[in-house]
Tab-separated table of C-alpha atoms in Angstrom:
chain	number	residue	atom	x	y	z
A	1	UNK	CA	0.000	0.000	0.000
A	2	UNK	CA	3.053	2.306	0.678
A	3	UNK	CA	4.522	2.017	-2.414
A	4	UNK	CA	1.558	2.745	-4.682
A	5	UNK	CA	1.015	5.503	-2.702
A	6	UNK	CA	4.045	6.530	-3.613
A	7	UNK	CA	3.569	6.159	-6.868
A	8	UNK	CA	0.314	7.886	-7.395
A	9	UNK	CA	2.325	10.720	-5.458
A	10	UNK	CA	5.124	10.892	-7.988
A	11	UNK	CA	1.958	10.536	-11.294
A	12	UNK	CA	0.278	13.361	-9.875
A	13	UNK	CA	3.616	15.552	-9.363
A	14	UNK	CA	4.654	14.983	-12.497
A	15	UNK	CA	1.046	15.254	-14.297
A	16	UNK	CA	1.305	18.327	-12.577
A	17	UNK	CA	4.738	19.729	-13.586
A	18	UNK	CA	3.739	18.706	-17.498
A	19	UNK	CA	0.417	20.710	-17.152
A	20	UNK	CA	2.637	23.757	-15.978
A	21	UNK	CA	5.077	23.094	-18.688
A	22	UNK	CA	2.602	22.945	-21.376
A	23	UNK	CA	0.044	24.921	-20.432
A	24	UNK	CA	0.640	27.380	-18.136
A	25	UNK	CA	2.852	30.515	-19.622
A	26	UNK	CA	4.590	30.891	-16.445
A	27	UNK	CA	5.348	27.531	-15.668
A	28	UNK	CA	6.896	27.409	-19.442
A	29	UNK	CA	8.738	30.418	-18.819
A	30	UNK	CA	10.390	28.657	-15.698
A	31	UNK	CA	10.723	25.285	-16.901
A	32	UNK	CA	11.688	25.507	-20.453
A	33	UNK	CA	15.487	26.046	-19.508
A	34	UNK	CA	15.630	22.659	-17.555
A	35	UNK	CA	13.246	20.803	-20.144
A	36	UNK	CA	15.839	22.003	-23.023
A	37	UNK	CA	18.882	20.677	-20.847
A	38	UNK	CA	16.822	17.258	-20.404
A	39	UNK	CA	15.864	16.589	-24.271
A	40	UNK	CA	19.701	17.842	-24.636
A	41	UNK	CA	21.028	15.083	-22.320
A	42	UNK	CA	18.521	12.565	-24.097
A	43	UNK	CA	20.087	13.696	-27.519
A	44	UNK	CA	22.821	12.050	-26.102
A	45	UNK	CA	21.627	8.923	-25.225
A	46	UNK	CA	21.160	5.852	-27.911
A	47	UNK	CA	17.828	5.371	-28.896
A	48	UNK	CA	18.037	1.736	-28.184
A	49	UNK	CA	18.884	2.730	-24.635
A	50	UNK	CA	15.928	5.008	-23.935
A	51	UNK	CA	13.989	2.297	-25.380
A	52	UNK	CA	14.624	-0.206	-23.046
A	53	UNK	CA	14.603	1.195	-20.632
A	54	UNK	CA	11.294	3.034	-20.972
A	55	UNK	CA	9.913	-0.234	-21.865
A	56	UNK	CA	11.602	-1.481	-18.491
A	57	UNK	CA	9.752	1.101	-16.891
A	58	UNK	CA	5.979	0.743	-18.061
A	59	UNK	CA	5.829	-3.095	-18.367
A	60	UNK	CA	7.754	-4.107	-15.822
A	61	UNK	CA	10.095	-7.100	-17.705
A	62	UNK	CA	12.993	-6.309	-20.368
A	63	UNK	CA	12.484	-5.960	-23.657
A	64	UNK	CA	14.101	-8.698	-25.838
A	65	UNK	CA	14.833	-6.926	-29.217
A	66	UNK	CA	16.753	-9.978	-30.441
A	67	UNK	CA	13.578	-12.286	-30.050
A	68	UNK	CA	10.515	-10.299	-29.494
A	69	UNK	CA	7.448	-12.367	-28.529
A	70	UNK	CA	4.580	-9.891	-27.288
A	71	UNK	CA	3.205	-7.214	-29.602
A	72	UNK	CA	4.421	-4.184	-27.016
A	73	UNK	CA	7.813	-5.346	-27.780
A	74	UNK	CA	7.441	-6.343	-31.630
A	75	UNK	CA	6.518	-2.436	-31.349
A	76	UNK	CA	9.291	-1.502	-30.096
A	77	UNK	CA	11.182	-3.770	-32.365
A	78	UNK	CA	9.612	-1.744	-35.214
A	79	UNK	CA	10.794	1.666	-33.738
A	80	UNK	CA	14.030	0.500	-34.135
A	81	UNK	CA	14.442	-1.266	-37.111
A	82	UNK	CA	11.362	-0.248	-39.134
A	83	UNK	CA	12.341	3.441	-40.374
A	84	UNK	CA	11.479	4.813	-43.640
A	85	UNK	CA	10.483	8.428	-45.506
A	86	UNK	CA	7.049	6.977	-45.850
A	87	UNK	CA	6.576	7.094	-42.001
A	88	UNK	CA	7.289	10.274	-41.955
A	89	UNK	CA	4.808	11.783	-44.442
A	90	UNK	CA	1.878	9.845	-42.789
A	91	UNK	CA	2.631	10.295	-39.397
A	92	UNK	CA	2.441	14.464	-40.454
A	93	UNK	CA	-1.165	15.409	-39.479
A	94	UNK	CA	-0.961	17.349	-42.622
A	95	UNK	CA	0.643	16.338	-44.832
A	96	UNK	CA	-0.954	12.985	-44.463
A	97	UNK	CA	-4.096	14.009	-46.267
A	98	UNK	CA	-2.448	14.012	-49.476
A	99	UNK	CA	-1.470	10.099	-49.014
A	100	UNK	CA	-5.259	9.750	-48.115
A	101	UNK	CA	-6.486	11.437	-50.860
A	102	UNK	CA	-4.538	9.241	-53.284
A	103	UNK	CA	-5.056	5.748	-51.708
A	104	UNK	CA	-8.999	5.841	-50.601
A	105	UNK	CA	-10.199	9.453	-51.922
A	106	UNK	CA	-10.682	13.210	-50.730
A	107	UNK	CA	-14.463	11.952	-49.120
A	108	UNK	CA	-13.044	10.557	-46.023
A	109	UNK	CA	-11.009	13.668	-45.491
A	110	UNK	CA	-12.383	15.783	-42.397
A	111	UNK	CA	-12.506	19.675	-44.008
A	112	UNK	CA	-9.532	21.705	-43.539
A	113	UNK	CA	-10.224	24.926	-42.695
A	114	UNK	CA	-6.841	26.541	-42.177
A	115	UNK	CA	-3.043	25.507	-41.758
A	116	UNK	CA	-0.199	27.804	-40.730
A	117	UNK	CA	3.811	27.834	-39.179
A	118	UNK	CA	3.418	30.838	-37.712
A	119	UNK	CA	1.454	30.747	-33.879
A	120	UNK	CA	0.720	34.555	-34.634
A	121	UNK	CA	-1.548	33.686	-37.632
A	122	UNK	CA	-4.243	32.599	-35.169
A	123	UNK	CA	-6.903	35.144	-35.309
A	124	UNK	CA	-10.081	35.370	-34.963
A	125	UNK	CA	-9.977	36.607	-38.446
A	126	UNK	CA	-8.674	34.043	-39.820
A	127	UNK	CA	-10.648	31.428	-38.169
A	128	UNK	CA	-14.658	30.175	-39.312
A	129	UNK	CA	-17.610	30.997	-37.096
A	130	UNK	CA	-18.331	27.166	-37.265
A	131	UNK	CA	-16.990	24.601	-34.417
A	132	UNK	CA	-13.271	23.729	-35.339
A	133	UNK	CA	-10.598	22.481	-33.599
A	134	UNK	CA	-6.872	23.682	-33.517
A	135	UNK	CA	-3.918	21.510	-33.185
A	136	UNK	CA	-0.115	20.663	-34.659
A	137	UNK	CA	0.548	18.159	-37.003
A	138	UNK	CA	3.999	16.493	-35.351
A	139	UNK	CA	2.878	15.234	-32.281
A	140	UNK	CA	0.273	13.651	-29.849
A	141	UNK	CA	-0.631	16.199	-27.819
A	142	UNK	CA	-4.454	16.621	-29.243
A	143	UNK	CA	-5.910	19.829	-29.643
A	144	UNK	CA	-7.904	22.678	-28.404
A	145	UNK	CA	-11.862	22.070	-29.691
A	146	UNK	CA	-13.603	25.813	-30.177
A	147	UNK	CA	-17.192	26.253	-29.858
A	148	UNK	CA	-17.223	29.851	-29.941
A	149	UNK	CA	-14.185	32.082	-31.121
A	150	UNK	CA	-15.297	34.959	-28.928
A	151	UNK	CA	-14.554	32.978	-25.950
A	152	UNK	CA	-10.860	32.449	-25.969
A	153	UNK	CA	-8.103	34.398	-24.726
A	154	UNK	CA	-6.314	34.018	-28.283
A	155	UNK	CA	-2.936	35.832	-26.287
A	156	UNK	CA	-2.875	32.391	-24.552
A	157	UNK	CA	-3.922	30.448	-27.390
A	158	UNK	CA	-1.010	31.535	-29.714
A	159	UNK	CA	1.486	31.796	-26.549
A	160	UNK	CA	0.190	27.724	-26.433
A	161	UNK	CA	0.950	27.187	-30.072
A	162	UNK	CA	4.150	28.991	-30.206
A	163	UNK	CA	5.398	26.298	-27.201
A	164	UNK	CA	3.680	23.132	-29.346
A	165	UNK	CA	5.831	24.130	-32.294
A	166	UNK	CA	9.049	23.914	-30.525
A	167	UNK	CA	8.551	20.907	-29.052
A	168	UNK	CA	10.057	17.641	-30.710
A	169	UNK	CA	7.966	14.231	-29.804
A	170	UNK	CA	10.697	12.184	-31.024
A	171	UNK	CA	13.258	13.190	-28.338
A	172	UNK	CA	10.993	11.540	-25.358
A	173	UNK	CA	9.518	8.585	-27.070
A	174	UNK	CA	12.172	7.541	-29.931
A	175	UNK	CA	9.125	6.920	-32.266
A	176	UNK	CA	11.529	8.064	-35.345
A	177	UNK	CA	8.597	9.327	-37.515
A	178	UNK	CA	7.880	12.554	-35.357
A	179	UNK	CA	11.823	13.319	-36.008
A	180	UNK	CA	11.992	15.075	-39.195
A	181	UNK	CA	8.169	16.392	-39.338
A	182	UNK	CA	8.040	20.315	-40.273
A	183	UNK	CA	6.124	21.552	-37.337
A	184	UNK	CA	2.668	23.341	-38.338
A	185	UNK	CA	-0.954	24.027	-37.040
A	186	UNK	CA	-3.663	22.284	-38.618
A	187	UNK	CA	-7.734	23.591	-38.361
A	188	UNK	CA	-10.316	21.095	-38.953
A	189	UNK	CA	-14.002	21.399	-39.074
A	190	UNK	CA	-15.007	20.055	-35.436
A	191	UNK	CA	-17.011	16.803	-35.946
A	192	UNK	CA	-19.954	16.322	-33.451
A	193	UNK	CA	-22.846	14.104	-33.172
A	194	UNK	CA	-26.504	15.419	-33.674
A	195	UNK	CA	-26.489	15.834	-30.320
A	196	UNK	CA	-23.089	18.142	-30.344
A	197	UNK	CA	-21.194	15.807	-28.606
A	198	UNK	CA	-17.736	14.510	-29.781
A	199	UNK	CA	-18.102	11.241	-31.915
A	200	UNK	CA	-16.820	7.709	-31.460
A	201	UNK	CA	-13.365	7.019	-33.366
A	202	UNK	CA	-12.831	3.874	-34.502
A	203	UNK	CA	-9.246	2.348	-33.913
A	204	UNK	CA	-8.424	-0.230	-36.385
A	205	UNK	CA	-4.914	-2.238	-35.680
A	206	UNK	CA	-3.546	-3.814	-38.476
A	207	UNK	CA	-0.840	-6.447	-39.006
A	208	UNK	CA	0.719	-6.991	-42.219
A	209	UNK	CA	-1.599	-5.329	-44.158
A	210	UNK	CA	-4.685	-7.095	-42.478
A	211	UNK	CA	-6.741	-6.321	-39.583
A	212	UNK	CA	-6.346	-7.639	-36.295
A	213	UNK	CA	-8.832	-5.671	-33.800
A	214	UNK	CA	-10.920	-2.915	-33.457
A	215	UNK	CA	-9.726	-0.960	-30.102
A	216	UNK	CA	-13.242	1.708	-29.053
A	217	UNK	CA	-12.158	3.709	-26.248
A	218	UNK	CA	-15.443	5.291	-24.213
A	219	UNK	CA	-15.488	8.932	-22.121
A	220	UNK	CA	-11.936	9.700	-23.919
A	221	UNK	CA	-12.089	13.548	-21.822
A	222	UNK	CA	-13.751	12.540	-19.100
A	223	UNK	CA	-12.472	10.457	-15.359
A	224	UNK	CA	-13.188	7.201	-15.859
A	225	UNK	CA	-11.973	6.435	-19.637
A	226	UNK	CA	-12.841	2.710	-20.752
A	227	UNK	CA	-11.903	0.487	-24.051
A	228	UNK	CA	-13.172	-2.829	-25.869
A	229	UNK	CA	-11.915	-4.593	-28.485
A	230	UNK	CA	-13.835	-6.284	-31.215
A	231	UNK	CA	-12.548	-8.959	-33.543
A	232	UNK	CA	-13.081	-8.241	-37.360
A	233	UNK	CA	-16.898	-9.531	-37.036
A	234	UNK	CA	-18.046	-7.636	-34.317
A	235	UNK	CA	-16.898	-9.616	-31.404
A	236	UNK	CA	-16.293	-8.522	-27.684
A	237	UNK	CA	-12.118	-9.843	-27.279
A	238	UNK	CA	-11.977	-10.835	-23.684
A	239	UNK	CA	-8.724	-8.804	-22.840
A	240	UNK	CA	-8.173	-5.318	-21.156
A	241	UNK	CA	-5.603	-2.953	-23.002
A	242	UNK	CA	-4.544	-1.066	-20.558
A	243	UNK	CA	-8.303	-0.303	-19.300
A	244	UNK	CA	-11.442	-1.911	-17.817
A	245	UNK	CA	-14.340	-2.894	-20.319
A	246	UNK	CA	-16.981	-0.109	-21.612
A	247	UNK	CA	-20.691	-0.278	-22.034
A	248	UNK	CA	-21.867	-2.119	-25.180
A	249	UNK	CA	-21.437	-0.558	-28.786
A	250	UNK	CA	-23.486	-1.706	-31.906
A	251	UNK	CA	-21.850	-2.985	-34.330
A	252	UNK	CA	-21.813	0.276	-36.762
A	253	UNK	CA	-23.512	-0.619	-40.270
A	254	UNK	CA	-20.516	0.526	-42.906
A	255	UNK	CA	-17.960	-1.526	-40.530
A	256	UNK	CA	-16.666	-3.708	-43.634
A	257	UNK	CA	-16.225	-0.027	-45.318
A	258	UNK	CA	-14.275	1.188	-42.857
A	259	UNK	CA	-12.219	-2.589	-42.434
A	260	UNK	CA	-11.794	-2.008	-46.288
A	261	UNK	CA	-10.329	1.335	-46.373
A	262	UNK	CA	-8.348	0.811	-43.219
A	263	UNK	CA	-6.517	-2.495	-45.278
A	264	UNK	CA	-5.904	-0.225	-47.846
A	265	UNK	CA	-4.067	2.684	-45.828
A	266	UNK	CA	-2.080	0.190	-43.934
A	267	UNK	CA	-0.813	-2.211	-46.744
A	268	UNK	CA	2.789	-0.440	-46.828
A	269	UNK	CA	3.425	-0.774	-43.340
A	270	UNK	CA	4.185	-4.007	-40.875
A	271	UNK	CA	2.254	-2.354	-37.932
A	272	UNK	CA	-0.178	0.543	-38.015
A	273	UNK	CA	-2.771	1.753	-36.620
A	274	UNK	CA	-5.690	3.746	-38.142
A	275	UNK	CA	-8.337	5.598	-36.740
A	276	UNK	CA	-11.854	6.750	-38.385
A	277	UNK	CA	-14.487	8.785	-37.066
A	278	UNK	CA	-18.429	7.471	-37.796
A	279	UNK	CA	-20.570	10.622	-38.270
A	280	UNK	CA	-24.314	10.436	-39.238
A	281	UNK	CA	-23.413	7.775	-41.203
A	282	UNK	CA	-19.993	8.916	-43.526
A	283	UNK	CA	-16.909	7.777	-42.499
A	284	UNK	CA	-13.895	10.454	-41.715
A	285	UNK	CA	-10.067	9.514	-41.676
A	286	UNK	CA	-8.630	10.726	-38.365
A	287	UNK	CA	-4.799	10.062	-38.240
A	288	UNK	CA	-2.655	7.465	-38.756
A	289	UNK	CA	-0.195	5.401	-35.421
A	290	UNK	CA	2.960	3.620	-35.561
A	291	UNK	CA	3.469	2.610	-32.207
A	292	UNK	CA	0.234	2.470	-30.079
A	293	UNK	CA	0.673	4.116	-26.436
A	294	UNK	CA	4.087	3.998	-28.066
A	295	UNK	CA	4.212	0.184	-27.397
A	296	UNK	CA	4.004	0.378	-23.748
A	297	UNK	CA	0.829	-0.154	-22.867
A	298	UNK	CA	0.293	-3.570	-20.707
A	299	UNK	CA	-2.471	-6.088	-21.301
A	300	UNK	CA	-4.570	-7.153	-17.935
A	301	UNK	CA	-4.571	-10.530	-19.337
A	302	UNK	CA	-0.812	-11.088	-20.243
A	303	UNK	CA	-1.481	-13.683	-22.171
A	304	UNK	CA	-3.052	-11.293	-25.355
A	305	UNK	CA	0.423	-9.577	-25.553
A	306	UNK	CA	1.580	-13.121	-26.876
A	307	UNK	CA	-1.128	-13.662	-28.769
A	308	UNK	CA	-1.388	-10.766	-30.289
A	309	UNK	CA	2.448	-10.380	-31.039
A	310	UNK	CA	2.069	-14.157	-32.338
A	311	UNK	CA	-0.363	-12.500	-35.031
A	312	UNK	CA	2.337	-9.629	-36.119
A	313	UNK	CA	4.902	-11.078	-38.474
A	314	UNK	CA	8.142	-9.076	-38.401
A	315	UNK	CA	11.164	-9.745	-40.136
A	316	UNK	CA	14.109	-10.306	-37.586
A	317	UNK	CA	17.477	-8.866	-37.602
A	318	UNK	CA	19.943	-12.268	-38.545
C-alpha cells in the first residue's frame, strides 16, 4: 500500500509539472530552460537505450529486441528497425491528407479549414464561425476544440501554439517518424454528433496489411476512460488494453467499409494503426499510429500480448 502511494504521489507531481510546462505561460517560462537541458542530455543517449529502458519502466520485464514475442515489444522492435520516408509523411497530421487522398479518396477527409507555421496567424480573423478544432501536425498532444471564437483568450492560445511548435515528440519517445516532421498548425471542421457531442473514433490495428482488432475507447475527456476490443466480425475480445471494459457498442452498419479502407491505408506498413471517425453515417479519416501508447501499454490478461504479437509477423534482424 506504501509504495503505490508513492507512486500515485510521484503521477500526480509529475502530471502536474507537465500541465505547468505545457500549459501554463509561467510555468513554461520557468521550466523551459531545464526541459531544453533534459531533451539535450537525451540527444545524447542511444535510442536503443531510452527504449529499453522506458519499456523497463511501463511493463515491468525487459524488452528482448533480439527475439521479441509480445506485440508491445514487436513495437518496439519496429521503432528501431522499421524506419522509412514513408513514415514520416503519414505520421504528419498534414501532410498525411495528401497520401489519403490518393489511396482511398478526398471523401473521407475531415474539411480543412486553415493551416499555418506561424502561432501569430491565429486570429479570430482568420478562423470560421463554425466549431473547429486547432492543433499541430507532429505530435500527440491533441488539440484545443472551439465552440465559440469569442470565448478564448487568443494571447494564450497563440502563446500555447508557439510552445507546441518547438517541441520535438521524437526526443521523449524515440518513435523516429515525429523526427523530421516540419512543425505546423492544422484547423479542422469540429465533428460532433446530432447531439453536439464529440463522436466515437474507430481504432483499427492492423498487421501486415490485415486487420487484427478494433480498439473503441469510451469517455476519452472525461475520469473514468474505458476500451473494448472487437474482432473483425463484431466480437467482444476478452482482454483489457490497458483499461477496464466499456458499455456495449453496436456494431456500426458501414464496418466492412471502414475494415476495407483501413486495409488499404495500412498495406505499406508491418504495424499501423488507423483511426476513423463514424458521423451520421460517412466515415472520416482521423490520423494514422505507428506505435500504439508507443508500445508500452500492458495487457490485464498477459497472455493477449503473446497472442497478439504471435499474429504480427516481423522480419528479424539475422
Amino acid at each position: 500500500m506504501y509504495q503505490n502511494n508513492n507512486n500515485s504521489i510521484f503521477i500526480t507531481i509529475r502530471q502536474l509539472v507537465s500541465n505547468g510546462y505545457r500549459k501554463s505561460n509561467i510555468g513554461y517560462t520557468i521550466l523551459r530552460p531545464f526541459y531544453k537541458l533534459y531533451e539535450l542530455v537525451l540527444r545524447l543517449i542511444p535510442d536503443k537505450i531510452i527504449i529499453k529502458n522506458s519499456f523497463k519502466k511501463h511493463m515491468g520485464y525487459n524488452l528482448d529486441l533480439e527475439n521479441p514475442q509480445t506485440l508491445n515489444e514487436k513495437m518496439n522492435w519496429l521503432k528501431l528497425y522499421n524506419r522509412k520516408d514513408l513514415q514520416t509523411l503519414v505520421a504528419d497530421k498534414y501532410k498525411v491528407r495528401t497520401y489519403v487522398e490518393e489511396k482511398i479518396g478526398s471523401e473521407f477527409l475531415i474539411p480543412l479549414l486553415y493551416h499555418t507555421k506561424n502561432s501569430k496567424d491565429l486570429i479570430p480573423e482568420n478562423l470560421p464561425e463554425s466549431d473547429f478544432i486547432i492543433k499541430t501536425n507532429h505530435d500527440s498532444s491533441g488539440g484545443l476544440i472551439v465552440r465559440d471564437k469569442t470565448q478564448l483568450d487568443w494571447n494564450s492560445v497563440r502563446k500555447r501554439f508557439k510552445h507546441l511548435l518547438k517541441e520535438n515528440h521524437y526526443y521523449s519517445t524515440r518513435e523516429w517518424q515525429y523526427k523530421n516532421i516540419e512543425p505546423r498548425i492544422v484547423v479542422e471542421k469540429l465533428l460532433t454528433n446530432e447531439d453536439g457531442s464529440i463522436p466515437i473514433d474507430y481504432k483499427l490495428h492492423c498487421f501486415n496489411g490485415e486487420l487484427s482488432f478494433i480498439m473503441i475507447d469510451f469517455d476519452r475527456h472525461g475520469d473514468l476512460r474505458t476500451r473494448n476490443l472487437y474482432d473483425r466480425n463484431w466480437n467482444l475480445i476478452p482482454c483489457n488494453w490497458g483499461r477496464p471494459y466499456g458499455k456495449e457498442l453496436k456494431k456500426p452498419e458501414n464496418l466492412d467499409e471502414m475494415i476495407r479502407v483501413a486495409e488499404i491505408l495500412a498495406k505499406d506498413f508491418t504495424y499501423v494503426r488507423v483511426d476513423f471517425y463514424l458521423v451520421k453515417g460517412k466515415i472520416f479519416f482521423g490520423e494514422i499510429t505507428f506505435h500504439h501508447a508507443s508500445g508500452f501499454q500492458a495487457f490485464i490478461q498477459k497472455d493477449y500480448d503473446y497472442k497478439f504479437g504471435k499474429q504480427l509477423k516481423i522480419k528479424t534482424l539475422e
